[in-house]
PDB file of C-alpha atoms in Angstrom:
ATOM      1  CA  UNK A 171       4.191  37.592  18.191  1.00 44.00           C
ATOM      2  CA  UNK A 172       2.154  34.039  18.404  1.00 49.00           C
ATOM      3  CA  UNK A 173       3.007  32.023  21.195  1.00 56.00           C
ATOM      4  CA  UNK A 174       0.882  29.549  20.534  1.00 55.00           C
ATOM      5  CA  UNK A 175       2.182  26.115  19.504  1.00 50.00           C
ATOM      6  CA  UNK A 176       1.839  25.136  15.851  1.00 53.00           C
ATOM      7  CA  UNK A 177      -0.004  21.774  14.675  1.00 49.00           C
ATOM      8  CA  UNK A 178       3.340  20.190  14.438  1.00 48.00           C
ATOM      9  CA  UNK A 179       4.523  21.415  18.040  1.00 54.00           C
ATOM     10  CA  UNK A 180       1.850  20.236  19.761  1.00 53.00           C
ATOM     11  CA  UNK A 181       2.219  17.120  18.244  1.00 50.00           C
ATOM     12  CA  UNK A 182       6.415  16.553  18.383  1.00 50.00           C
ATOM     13  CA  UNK A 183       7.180  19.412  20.625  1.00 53.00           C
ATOM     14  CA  UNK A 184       9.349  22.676  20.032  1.00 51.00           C
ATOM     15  CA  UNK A 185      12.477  22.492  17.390  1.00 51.00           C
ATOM     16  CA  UNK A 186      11.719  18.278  17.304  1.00 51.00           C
ATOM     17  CA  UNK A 187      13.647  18.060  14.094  1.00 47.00           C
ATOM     18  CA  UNK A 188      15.131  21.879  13.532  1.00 50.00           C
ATOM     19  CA  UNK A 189      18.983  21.000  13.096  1.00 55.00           C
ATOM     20  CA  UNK A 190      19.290  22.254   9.590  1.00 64.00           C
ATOM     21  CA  UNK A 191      18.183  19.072   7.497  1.00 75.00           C
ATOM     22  CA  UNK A 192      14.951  20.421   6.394  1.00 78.00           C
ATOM     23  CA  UNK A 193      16.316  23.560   4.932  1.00 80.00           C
ATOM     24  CA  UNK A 194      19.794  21.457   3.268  1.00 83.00           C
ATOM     25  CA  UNK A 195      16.562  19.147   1.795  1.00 86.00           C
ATOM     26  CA  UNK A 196      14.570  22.067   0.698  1.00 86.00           C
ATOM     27  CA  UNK A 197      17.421  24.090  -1.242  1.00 88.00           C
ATOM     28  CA  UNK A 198      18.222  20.417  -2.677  1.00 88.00           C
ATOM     29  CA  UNK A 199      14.796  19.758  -4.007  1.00 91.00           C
ATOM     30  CA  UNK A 200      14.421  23.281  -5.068  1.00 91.00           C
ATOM     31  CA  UNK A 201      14.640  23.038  -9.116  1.00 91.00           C
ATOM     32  CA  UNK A 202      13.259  19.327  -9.473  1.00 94.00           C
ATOM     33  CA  UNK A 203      11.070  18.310 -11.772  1.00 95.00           C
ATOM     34  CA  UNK A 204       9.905  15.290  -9.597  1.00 96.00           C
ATOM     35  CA  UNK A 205       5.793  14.653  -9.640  1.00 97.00           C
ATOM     36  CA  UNK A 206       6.054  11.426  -7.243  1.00 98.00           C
ATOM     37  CA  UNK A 207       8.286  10.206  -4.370  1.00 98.00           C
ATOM     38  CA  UNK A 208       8.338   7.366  -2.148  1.00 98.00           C
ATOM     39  CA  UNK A 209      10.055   7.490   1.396  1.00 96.00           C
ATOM     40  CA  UNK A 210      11.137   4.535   3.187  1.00 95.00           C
ATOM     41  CA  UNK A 211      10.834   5.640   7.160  1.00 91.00           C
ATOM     42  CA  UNK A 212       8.505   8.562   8.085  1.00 85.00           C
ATOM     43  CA  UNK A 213       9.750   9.065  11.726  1.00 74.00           C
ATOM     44  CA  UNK A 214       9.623  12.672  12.595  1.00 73.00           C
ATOM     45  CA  UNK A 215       7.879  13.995   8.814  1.00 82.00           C
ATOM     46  CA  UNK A 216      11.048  16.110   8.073  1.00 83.00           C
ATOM     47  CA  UNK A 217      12.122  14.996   4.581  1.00 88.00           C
ATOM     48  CA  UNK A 218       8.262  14.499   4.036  1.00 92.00           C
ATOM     49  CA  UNK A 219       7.597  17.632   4.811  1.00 90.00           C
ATOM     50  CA  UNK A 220      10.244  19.132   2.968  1.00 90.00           C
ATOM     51  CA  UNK A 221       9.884  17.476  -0.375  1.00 94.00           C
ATOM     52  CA  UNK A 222       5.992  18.510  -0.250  1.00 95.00           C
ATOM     53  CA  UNK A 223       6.620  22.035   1.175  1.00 93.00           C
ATOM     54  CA  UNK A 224       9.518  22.708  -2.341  1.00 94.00           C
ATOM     55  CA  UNK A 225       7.360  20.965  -4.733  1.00 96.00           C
ATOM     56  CA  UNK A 226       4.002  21.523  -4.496  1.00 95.00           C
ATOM     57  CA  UNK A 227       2.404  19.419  -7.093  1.00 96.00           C
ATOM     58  CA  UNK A 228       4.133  16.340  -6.067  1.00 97.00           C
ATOM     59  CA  UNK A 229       2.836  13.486  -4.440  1.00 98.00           C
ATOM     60  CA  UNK A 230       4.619  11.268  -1.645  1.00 97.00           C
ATOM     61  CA  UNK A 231       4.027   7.920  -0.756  1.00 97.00           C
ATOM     62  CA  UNK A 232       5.434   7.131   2.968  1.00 95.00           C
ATOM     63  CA  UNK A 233       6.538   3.529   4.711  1.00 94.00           C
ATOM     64  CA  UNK A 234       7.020   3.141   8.054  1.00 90.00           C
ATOM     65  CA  UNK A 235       6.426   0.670  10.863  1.00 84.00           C
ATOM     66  CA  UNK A 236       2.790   0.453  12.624  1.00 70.00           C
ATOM     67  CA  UNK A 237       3.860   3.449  15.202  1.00 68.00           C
ATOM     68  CA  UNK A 238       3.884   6.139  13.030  1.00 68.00           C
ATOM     69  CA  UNK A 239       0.020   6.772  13.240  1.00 69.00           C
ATOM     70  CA  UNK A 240       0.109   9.667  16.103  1.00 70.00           C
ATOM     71  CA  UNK A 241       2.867  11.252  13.894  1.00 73.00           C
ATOM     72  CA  UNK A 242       0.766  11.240  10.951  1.00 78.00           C
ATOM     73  CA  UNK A 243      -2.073  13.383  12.649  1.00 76.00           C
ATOM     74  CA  UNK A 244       0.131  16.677  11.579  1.00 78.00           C
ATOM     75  CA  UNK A 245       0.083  16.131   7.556  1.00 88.00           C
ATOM     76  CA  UNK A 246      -3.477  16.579   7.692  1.00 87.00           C
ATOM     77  CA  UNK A 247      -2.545  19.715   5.647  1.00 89.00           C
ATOM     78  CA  UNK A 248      -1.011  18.113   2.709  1.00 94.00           C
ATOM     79  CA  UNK A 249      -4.354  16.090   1.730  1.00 93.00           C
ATOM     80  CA  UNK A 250      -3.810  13.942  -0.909  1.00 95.00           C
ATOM     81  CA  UNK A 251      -0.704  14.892  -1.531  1.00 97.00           C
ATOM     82  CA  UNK A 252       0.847  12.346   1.133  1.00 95.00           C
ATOM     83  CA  UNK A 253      -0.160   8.657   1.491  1.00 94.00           C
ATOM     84  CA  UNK A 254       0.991   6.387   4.147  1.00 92.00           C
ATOM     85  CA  UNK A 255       1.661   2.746   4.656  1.00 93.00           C
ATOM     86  CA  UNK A 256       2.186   0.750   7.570  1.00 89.00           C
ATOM     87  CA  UNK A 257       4.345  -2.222   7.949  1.00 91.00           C
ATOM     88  CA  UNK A 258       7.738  -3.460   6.899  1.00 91.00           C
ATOM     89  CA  UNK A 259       9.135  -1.574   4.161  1.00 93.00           C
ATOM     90  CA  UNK A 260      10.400  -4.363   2.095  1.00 88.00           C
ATOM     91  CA  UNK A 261       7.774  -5.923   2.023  1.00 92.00           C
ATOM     92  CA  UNK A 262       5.793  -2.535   1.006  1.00 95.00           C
ATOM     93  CA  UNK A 263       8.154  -2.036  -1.523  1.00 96.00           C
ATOM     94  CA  UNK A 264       7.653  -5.563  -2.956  1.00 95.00           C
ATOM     95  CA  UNK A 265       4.180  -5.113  -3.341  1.00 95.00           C
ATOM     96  CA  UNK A 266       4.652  -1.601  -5.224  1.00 97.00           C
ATOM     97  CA  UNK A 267       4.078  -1.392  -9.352  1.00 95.00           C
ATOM     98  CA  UNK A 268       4.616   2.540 -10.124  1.00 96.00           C
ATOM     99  CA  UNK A 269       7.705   3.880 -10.818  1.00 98.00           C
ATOM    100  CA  UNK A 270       8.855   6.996  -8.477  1.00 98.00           C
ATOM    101  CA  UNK A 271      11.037   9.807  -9.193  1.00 97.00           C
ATOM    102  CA  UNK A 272      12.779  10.278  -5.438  1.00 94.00           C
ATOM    103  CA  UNK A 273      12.967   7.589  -3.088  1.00 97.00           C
ATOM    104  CA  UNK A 274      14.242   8.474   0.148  1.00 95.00           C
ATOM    105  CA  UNK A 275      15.420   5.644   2.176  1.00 94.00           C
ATOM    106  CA  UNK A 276      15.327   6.450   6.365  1.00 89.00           C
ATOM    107  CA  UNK A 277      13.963   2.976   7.929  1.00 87.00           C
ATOM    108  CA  UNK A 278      15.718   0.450   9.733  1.00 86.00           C
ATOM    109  CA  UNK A 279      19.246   1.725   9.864  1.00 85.00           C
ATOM    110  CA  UNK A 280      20.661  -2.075  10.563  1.00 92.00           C
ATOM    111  CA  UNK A 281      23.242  -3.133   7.338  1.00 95.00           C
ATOM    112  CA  UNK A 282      20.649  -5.523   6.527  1.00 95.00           C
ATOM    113  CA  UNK A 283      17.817  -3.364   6.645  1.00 94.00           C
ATOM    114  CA  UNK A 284      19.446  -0.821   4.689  1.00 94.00           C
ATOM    115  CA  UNK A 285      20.528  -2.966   2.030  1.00 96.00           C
ATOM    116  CA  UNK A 286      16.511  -4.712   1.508  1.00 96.00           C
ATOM    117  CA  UNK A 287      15.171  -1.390   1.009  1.00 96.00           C
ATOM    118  CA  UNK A 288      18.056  -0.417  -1.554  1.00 97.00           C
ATOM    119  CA  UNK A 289      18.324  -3.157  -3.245  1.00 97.00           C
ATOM    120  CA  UNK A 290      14.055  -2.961  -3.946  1.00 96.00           C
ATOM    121  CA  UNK A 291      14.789   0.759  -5.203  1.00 96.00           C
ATOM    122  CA  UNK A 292      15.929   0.623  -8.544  1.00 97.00           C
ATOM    123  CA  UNK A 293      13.016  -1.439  -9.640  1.00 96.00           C
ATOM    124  CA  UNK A 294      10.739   1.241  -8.422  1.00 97.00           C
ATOM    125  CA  UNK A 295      12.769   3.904  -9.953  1.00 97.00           C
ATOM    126  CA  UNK A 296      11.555   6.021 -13.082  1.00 96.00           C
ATOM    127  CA  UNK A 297      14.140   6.657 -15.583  1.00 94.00           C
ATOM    128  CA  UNK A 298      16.506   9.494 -14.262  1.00 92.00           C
ATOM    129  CA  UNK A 299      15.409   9.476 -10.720  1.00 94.00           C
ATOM    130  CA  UNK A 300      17.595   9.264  -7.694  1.00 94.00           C
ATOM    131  CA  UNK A 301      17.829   7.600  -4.598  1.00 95.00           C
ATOM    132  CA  UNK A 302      18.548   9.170  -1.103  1.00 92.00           C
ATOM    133  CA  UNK A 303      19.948   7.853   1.957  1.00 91.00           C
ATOM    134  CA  UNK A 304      19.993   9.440   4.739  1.00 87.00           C
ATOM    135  CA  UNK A 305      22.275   8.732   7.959  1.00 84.00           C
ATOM    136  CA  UNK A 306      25.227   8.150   5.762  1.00 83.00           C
ATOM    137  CA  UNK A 307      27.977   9.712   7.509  1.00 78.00           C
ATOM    138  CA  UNK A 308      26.193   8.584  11.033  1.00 78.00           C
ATOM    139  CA  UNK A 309      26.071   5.070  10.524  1.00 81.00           C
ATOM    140  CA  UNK A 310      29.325   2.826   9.006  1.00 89.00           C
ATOM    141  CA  UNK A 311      26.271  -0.071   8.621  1.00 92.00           C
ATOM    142  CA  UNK A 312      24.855   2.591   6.352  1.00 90.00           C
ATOM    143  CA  UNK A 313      27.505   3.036   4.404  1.00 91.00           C
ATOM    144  CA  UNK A 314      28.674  -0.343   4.091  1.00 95.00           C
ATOM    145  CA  UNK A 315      25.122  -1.428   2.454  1.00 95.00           C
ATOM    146  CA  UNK A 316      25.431   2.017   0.361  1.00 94.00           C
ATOM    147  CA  UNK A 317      28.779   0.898  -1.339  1.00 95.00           C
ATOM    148  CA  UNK A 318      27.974  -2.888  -1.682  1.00 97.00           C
ATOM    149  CA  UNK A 319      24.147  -1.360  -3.254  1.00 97.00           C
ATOM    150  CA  UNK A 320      26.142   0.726  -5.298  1.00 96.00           C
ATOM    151  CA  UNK A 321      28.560  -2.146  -6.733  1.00 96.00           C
ATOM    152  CA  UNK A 322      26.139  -4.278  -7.374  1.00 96.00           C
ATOM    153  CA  UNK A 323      23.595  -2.039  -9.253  1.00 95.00           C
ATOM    154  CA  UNK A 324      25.946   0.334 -11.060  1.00 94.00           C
ATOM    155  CA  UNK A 325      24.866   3.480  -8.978  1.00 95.00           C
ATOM    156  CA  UNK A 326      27.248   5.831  -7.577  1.00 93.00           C
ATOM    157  CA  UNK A 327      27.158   7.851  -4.392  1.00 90.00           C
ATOM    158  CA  UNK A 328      27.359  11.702  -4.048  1.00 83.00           C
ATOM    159  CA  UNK A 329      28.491  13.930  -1.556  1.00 68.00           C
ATOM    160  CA  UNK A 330      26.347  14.338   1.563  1.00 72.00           C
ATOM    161  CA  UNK A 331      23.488  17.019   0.692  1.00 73.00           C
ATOM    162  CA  UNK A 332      22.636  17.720   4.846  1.00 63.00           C
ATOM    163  CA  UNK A 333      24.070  20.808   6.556  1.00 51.00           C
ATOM    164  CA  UNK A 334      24.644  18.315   9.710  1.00 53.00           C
ATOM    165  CA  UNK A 335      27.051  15.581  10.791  1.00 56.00           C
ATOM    166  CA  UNK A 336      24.289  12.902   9.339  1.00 66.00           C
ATOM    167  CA  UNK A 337      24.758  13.975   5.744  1.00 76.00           C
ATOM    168  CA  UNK A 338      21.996  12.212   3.449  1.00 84.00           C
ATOM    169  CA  UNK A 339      23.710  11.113   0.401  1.00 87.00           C
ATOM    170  CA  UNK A 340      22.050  11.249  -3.119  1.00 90.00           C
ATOM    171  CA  UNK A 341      22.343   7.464  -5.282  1.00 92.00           C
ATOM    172  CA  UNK A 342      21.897   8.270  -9.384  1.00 90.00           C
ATOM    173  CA  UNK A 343      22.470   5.330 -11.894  1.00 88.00           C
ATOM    174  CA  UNK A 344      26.292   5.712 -13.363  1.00 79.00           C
TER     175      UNK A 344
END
């Protein structure tokens, strides 16, 4: 048995981000066809790591805030697989011309923040993608900008995909 602490470990610590999520957003991703995602909030790597871990000839494109650096040192081992930017996500997204199969939205978890990000996704989104947001049942500001994104764009909601009380819920065009 290895007792020695994994890249990832030594970075975060032991069981950082083990409370099922990755393995709900692994069996999720399983049968995709997706080549290219964008994620909107890096924080701990988990859905990063899991959509590059089930589909290994896809690419992902992260956003977060200027503190994420440190937390980028452990996906040295995805190469080019994973990119990341640094700075206010809207704004990111603004600035963005390709069109992404997955975007998973995990930033600023404020109504208002919520609701910029969404409302720059389907412009970004290539034909028969989805959208996932995670923090849905944890957050009634999360909601509330997922239903008013949803009326106003003519996307519906799913039920949470997460094994935990969070619940990420997927977004597809109705």
């Amino acid at each position: 048995m290895n007792d020695k602490p994994t890249q990832i470990e030594q970075v975060y610590g032991k069981d950082y981000w083990d409370d099922g999520n990755y393995q709900s957003l692994c069996n999720y991703y399983f049968d995709k066809p997706w080549k290219r995602g964008l994620e909107v909030g890096f924080a701990w790597s988990m859905s990063a790591r899991a959509f590059l871990d089930t589909l290994p000839k896809a690419t992902l494109l992260s956003l977060d805030m200027n503190d994420a650096m440190k937390k980028a040192k452990s996906m040295k081992e995805y190469g080019k697989r994973w990119e990341l930017k640094l700075g206010d996500s809207s704004t990111l997204m603004k600035s963005l011309k390709e069109k992404f199969d997955y975007i998973y939205i995990d930033g600023d978890h404020t109504y208002e923040g919520v609701k910029k990000d969404l409302d720059q996704a389907p412009r970004l989104l290539a034909k028969g993608g989805q959208i996932i947001c995670d923090d849905y049942g944890n957050a009634e500001s999360i909601r509330n900008a997922v239903a008013d994104f949803c009326a106003e764009h003519q996307f519906i909601a799913s039920s949470p995909i997460n094994s935990n009380a969070n619940g990420a819920v997927v977004l597809c065009k109705s």
